[in-house]
Coordinates of C-alpha atoms in Angstrom, one line a residue:
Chain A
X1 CA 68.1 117.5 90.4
X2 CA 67.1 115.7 93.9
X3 CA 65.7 113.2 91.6
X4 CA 68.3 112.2 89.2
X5 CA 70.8 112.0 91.9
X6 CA 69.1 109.1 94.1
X7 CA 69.2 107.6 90.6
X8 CA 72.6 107.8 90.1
X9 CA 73.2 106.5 93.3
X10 CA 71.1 103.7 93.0
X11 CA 73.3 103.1 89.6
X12 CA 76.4 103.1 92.0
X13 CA 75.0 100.6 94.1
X14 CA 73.8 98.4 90.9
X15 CA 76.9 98.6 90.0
X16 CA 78.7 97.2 93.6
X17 CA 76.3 94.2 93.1
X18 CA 77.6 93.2 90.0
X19 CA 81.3 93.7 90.7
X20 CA 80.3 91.7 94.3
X21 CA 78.2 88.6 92.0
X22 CA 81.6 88.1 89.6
X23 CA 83.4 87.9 92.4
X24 CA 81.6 85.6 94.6
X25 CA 81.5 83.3 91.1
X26 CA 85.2 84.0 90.3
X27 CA 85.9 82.7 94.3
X28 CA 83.6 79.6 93.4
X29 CA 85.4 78.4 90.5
X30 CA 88.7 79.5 92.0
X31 CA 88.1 76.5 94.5
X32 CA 86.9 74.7 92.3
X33 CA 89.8 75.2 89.8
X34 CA 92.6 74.7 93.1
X35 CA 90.2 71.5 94.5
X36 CA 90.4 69.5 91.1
X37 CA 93.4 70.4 90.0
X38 CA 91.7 72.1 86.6
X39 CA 94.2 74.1 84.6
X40 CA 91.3 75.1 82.0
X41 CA 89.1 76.8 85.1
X42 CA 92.1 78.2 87.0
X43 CA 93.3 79.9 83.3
X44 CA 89.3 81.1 83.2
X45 CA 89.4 82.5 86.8
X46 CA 92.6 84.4 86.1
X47 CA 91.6 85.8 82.3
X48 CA 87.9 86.8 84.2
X49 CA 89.6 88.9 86.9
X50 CA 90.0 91.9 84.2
X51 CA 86.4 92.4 83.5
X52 CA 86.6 93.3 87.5
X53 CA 89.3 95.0 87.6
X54 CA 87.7 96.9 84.4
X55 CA 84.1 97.1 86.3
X56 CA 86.1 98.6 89.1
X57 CA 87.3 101.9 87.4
X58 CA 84.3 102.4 85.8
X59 CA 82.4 102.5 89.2
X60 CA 85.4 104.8 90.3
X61 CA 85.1 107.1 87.2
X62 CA 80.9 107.4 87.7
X63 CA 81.8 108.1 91.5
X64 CA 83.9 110.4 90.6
X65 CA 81.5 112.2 88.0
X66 CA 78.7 112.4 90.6
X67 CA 80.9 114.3 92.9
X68 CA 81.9 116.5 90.7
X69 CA 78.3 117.3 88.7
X70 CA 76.0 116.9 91.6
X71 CA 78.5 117.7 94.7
X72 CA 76.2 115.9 97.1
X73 CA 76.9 116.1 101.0
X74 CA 75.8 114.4 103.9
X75 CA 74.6 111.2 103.7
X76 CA 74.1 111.2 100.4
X77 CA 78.5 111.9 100.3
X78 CA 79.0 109.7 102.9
X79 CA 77.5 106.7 100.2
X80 CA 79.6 107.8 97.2
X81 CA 83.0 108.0 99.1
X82 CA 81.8 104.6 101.2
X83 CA 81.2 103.1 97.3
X84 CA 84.4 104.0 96.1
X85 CA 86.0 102.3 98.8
X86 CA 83.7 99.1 99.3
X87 CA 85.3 98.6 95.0
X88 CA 88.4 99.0 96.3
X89 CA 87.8 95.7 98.7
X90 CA 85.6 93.8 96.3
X91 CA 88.7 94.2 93.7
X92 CA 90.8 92.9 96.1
X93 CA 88.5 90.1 96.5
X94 CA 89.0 89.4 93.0
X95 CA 92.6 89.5 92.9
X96 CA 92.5 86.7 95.9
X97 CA 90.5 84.4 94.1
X98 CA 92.6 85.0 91.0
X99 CA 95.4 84.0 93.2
X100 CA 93.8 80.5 94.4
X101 CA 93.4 80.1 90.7
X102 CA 97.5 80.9 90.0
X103 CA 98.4 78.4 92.6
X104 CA 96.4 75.7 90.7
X105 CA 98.1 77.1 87.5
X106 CA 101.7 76.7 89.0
X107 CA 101.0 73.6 90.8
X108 CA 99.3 71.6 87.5
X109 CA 98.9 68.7 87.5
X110 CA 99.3 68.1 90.9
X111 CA 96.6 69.1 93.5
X112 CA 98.0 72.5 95.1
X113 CA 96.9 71.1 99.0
X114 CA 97.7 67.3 100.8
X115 CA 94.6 65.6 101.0
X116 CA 94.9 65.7 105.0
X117 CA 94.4 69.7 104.9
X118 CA 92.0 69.7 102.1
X119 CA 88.3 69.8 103.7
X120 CA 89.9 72.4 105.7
X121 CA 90.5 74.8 103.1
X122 CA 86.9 73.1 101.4
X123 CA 85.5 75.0 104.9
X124 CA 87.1 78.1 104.1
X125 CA 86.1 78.5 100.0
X126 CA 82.5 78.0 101.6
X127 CA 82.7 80.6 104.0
X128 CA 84.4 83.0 101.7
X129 CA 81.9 82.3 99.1
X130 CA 79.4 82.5 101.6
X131 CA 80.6 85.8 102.8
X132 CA 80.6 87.0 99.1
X133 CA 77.3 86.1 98.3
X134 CA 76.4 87.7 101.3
X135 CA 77.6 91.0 100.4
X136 CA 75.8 91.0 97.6
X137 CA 72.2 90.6 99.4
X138 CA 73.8 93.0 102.1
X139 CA 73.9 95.7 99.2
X140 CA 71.0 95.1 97.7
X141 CA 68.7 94.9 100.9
X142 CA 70.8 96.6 103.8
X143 CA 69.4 94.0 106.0
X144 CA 72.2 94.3 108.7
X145 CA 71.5 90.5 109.8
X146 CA 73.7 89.8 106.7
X147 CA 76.4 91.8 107.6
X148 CA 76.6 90.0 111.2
X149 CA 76.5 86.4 108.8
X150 CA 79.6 88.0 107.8
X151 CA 81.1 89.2 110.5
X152 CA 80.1 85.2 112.1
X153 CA 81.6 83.5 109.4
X154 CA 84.6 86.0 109.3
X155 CA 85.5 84.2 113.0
X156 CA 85.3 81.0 111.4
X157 CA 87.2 81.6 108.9
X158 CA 90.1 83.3 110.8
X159 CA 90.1 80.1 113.1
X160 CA 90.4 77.7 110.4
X161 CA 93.4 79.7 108.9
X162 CA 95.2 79.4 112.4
X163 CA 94.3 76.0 112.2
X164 CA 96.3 75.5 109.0
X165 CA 99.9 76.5 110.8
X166 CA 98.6 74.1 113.8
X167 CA 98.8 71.3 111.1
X168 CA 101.8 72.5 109.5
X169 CA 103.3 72.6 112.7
X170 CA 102.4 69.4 113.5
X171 CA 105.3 66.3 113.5
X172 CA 102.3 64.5 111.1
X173 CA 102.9 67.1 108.4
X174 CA 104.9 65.3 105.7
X175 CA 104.6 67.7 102.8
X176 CA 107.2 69.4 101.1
X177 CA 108.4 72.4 101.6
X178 CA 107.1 74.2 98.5
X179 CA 103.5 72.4 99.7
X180 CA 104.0 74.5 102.6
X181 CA 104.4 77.6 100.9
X182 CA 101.4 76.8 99.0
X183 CA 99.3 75.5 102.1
X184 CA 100.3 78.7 103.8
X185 CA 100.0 81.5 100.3
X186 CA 96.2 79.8 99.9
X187 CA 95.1 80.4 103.4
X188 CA 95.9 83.9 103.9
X189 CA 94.2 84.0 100.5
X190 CA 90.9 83.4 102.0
X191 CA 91.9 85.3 105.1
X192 CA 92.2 88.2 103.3
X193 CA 89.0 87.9 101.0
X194 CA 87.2 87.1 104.5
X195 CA 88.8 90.3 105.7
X196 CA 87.5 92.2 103.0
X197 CA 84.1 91.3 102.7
X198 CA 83.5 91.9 106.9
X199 CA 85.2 95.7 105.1
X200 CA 82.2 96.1 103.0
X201 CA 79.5 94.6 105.4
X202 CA 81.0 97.3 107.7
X203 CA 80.8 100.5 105.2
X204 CA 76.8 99.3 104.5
X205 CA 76.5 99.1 108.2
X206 CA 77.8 102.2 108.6
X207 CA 75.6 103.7 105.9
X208 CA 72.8 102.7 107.2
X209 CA 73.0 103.3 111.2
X210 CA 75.5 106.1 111.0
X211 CA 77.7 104.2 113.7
X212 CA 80.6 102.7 113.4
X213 CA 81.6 100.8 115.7
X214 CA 78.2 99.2 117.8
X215 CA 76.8 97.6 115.2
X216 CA 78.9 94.4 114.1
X217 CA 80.4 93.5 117.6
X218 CA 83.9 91.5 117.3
X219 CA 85.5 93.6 114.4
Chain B
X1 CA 87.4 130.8 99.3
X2 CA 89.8 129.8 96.2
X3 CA 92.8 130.1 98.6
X4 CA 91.6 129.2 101.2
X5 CA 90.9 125.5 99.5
X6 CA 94.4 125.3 98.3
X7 CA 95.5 125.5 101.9
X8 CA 92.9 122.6 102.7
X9 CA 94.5 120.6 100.2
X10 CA 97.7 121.4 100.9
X11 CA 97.0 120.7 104.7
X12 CA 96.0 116.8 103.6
X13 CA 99.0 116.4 101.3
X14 CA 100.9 117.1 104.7
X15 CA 98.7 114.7 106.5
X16 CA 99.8 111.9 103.9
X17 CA 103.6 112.9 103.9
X18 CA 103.2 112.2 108.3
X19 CA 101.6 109.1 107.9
X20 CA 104.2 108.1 104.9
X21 CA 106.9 109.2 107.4
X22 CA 105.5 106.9 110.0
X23 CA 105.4 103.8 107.8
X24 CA 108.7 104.2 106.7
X25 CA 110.0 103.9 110.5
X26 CA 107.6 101.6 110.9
X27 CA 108.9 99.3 108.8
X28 CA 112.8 99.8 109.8
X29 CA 111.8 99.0 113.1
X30 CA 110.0 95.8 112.0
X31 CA 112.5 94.7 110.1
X32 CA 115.3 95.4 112.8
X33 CA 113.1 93.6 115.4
X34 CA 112.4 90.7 112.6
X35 CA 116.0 90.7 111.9
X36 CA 117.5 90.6 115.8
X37 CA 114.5 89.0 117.3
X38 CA 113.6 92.3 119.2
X39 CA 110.6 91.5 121.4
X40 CA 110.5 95.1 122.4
X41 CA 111.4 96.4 119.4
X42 CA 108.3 94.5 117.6
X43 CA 106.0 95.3 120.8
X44 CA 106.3 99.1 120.0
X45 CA 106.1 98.2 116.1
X46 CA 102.8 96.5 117.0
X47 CA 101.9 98.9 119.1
X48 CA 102.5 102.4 117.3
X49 CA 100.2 101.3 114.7
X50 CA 97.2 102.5 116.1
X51 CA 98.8 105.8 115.6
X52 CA 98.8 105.3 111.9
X53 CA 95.3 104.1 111.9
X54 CA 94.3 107.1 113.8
X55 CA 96.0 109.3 111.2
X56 CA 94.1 107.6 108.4
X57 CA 91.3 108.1 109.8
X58 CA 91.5 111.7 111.0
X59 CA 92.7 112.1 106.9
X60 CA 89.4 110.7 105.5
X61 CA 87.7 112.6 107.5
X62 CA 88.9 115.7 106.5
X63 CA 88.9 114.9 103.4
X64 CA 85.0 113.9 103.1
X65 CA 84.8 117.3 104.9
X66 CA 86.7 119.4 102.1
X67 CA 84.3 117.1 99.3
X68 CA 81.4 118.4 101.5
X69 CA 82.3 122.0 102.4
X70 CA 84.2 123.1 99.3
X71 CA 82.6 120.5 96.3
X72 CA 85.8 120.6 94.0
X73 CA 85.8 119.6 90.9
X74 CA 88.1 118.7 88.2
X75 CA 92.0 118.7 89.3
X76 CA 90.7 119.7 92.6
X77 CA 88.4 116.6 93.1
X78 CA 90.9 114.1 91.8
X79 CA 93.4 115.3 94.3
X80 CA 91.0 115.1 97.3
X81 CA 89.8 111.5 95.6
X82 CA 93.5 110.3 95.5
X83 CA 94.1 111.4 98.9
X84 CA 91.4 109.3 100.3
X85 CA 92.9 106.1 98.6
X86 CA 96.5 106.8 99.4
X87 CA 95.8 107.1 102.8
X88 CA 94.7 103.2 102.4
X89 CA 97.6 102.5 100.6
X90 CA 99.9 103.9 103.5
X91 CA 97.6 102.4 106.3
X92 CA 97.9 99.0 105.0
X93 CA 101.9 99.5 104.8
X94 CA 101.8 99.9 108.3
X95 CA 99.3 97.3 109.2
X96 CA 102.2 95.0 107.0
X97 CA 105.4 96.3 109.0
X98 CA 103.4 95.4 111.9
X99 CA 102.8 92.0 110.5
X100 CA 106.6 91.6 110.5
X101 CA 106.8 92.4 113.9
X102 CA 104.3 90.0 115.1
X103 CA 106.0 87.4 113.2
X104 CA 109.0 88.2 115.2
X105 CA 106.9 88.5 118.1
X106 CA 105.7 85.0 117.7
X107 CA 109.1 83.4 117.1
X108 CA 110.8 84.9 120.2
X109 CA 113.1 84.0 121.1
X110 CA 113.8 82.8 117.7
X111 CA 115.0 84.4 115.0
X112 CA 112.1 83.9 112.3
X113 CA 114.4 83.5 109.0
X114 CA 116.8 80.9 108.9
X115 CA 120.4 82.2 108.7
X116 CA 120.5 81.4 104.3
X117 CA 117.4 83.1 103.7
X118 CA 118.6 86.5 105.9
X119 CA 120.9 88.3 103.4
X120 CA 117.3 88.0 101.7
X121 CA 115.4 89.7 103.6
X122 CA 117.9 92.4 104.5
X123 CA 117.5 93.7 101.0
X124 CA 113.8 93.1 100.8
X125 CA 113.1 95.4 103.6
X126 CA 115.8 98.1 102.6
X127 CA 114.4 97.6 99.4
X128 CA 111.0 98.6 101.0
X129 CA 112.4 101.5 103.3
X130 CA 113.9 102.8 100.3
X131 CA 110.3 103.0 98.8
X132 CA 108.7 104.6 101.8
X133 CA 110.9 107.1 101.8
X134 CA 111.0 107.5 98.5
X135 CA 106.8 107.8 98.8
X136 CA 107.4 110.8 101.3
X137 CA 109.5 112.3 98.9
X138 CA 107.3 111.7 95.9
X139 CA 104.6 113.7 97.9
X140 CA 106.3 116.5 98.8
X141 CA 107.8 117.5 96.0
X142 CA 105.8 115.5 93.1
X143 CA 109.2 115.0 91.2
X144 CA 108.5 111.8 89.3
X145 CA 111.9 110.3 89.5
X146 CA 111.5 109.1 92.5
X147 CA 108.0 107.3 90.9
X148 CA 110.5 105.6 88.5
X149 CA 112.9 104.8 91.5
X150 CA 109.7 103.0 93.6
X151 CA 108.6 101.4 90.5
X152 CA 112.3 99.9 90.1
X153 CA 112.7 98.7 93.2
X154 CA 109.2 97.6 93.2
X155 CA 110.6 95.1 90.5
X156 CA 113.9 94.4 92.6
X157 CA 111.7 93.0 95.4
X158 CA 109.6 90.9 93.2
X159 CA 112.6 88.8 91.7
X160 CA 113.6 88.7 95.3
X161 CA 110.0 87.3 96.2
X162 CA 110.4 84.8 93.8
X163 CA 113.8 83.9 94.6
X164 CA 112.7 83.0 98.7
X165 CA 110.2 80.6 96.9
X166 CA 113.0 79.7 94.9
X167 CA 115.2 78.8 97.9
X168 CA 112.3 77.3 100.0
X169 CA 111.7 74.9 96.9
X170 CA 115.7 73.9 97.0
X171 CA 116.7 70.6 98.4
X172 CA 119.3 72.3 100.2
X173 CA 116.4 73.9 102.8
X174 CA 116.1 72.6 105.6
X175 CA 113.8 75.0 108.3
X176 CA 110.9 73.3 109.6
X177 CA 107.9 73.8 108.2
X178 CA 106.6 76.5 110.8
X179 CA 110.0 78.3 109.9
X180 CA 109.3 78.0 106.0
X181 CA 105.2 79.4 107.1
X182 CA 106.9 82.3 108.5
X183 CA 109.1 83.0 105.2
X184 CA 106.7 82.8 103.2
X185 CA 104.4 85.2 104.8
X186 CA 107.2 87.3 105.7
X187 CA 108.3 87.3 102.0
X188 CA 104.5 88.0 100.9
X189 CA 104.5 91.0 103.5
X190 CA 107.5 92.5 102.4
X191 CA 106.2 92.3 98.6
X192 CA 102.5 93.6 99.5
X193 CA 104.5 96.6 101.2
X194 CA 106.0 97.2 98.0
X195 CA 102.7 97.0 96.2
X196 CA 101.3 99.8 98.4
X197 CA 104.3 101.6 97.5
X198 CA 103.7 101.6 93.8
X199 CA 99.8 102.0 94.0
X200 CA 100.7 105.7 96.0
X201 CA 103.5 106.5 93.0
X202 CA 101.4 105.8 90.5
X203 CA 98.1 107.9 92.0
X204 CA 101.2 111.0 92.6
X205 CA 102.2 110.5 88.9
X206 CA 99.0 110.6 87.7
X207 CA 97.8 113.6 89.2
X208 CA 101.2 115.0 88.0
X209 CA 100.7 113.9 84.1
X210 CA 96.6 113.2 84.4
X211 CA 98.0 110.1 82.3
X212 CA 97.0 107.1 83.9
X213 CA 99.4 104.3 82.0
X214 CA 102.6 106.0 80.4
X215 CA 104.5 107.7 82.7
X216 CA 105.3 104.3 84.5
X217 CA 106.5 101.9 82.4
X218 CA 106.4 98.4 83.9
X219 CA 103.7 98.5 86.1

């Protein structure tokens, strides 16, 4: 029995690393889709987001299942219950790049940001892709170095999204007003993927050194 | 040990109904200190969120304690499952009132909302304080009307999303840019809120029905 369950766990975490790869590639082309303006990626981005959405309950449903057949405890609970919610973020995380992609969509033809904020919000699709593609490694090694890449980038990232109301705020910013709301909807976008991902680094972290707090200083 | 469970599970659905209780002042305090530019209003908004936080986790943890001490299955499981997530859903409501608050925070002495946009927002967040109380409702007493009722002023408050983009896009605005930032994320807050609302309506209706889709048309 022992045996079958660390495989069914190890299945769970399989299956965290391929929800966590399609959406470290749907955030990719969602920048790419909002960068160049491409209706044809953005529509892409936005039809994908189901198979992670779909990847999601199934996780849930085997996470479920191995409660109920194998009722682990301990550790070994702490995983399944840390699983279910680290699919909970990574969804998320799909939905936000899905969202990058439905600003492109509504925006089309135009570009969605001025080109005086654009390598700003360049900065943050790296870091969030960055991030993502470090949760992915962080889940399949548990090397905790990752998860303070994370954590690092996650400052970053927060500081460039302040610094997209300093520019709006500034008497140089002439774009209109529904550029504004777009400026503002696309960088708490990335905020919130950020803010997700540092969510999962912190449930492996946990996982792995049984505290909570000491591990990833600054979150 | 059969009854004593049931009082376990009945203990957590009593933990959720606090913390649903808790959002829902939370957020008529936000908006009231959003709406009259409140600083001490929105301090104590800000503030009393760490009480919600607490409560969520003090919830998980008993719930990961019934998963390991009892190992439900079936009905059982799904309860204890749906538990856990709802107490995310109702974290993150609070975690958005308090948003609002620091937007009003920020703007002080300001109000945040120009004076067009207010009758807006009015009915956005008694849109939203309807749903929270509607939630606490829904969880004591599982009576699905009240899912229907979330779910249709979950729709409300979309069209009234839209229509603050709608306004913000009109020639006839005229806020600054900083003031049309804070809309927009105000607007986005109050419609995330809303989202939370629905995700806990649905998980009550399904463990009502175990029918995942029809019971809730729309969403």
């Amino acid at each position: 029995m022992r045996k079958i369950f660390q495989a069914d766990l190890e299945a769970l975490g399989d299956q965290l690393v391929e929800i966590s790869q399609l959406v470290s590639t749907a955030m990719e082309r969602a920048y790419e889709s909002f960068d160049e303006a491409d209706l044809e990626l953005a529509e892409r981005v936005i039809a994908d987001d189901a198979r992670i959405d779909f990847l999601q309950l199934a996780l849930d449903e085997k996470a479920i299942e191995l409660l109920a057949l194998q009722g682990p405890v301990a550790t070994d609970l702490r995983t399944v219950v840390a699983a279910l919610r680290m699919s909970s973020s990574l969804e998320r995380m799909g939905d936000l790049a899905r969202h990058i992609s439905q600003l492109a969509r509504l925006r089309y033809p135009e570009n969605v940001a001025p080109a005086s904020i654009a390598p700003t919000f360049k900065r943050m699709a790296q870091l969030c892709i960055s991030m993502a593609q470090n949760v992915t490694a962080l889940l399949e090694s548990r090397e905790l170095d990752l998860a303070k890449q994370i954590v690092k980038d996650n400052m970053e990232l927060n500081e460039l999204h302040s610094s997209v109301f300093a520019a709006i705020a500034d008497p140089s910013w002439d774009a209109d007003a529904p550029s504004t709301v777009d400026c503002t909807l696309a960088s708490r976008y990335f905020e919130r993927y950020g803010d997700h991902a540092v969510s999962v680094a912190r449930k492996v972290s946990y996982l792995v050194t049984g505290e909570w707090e000491s591990t990833l200083p600054g979150i």
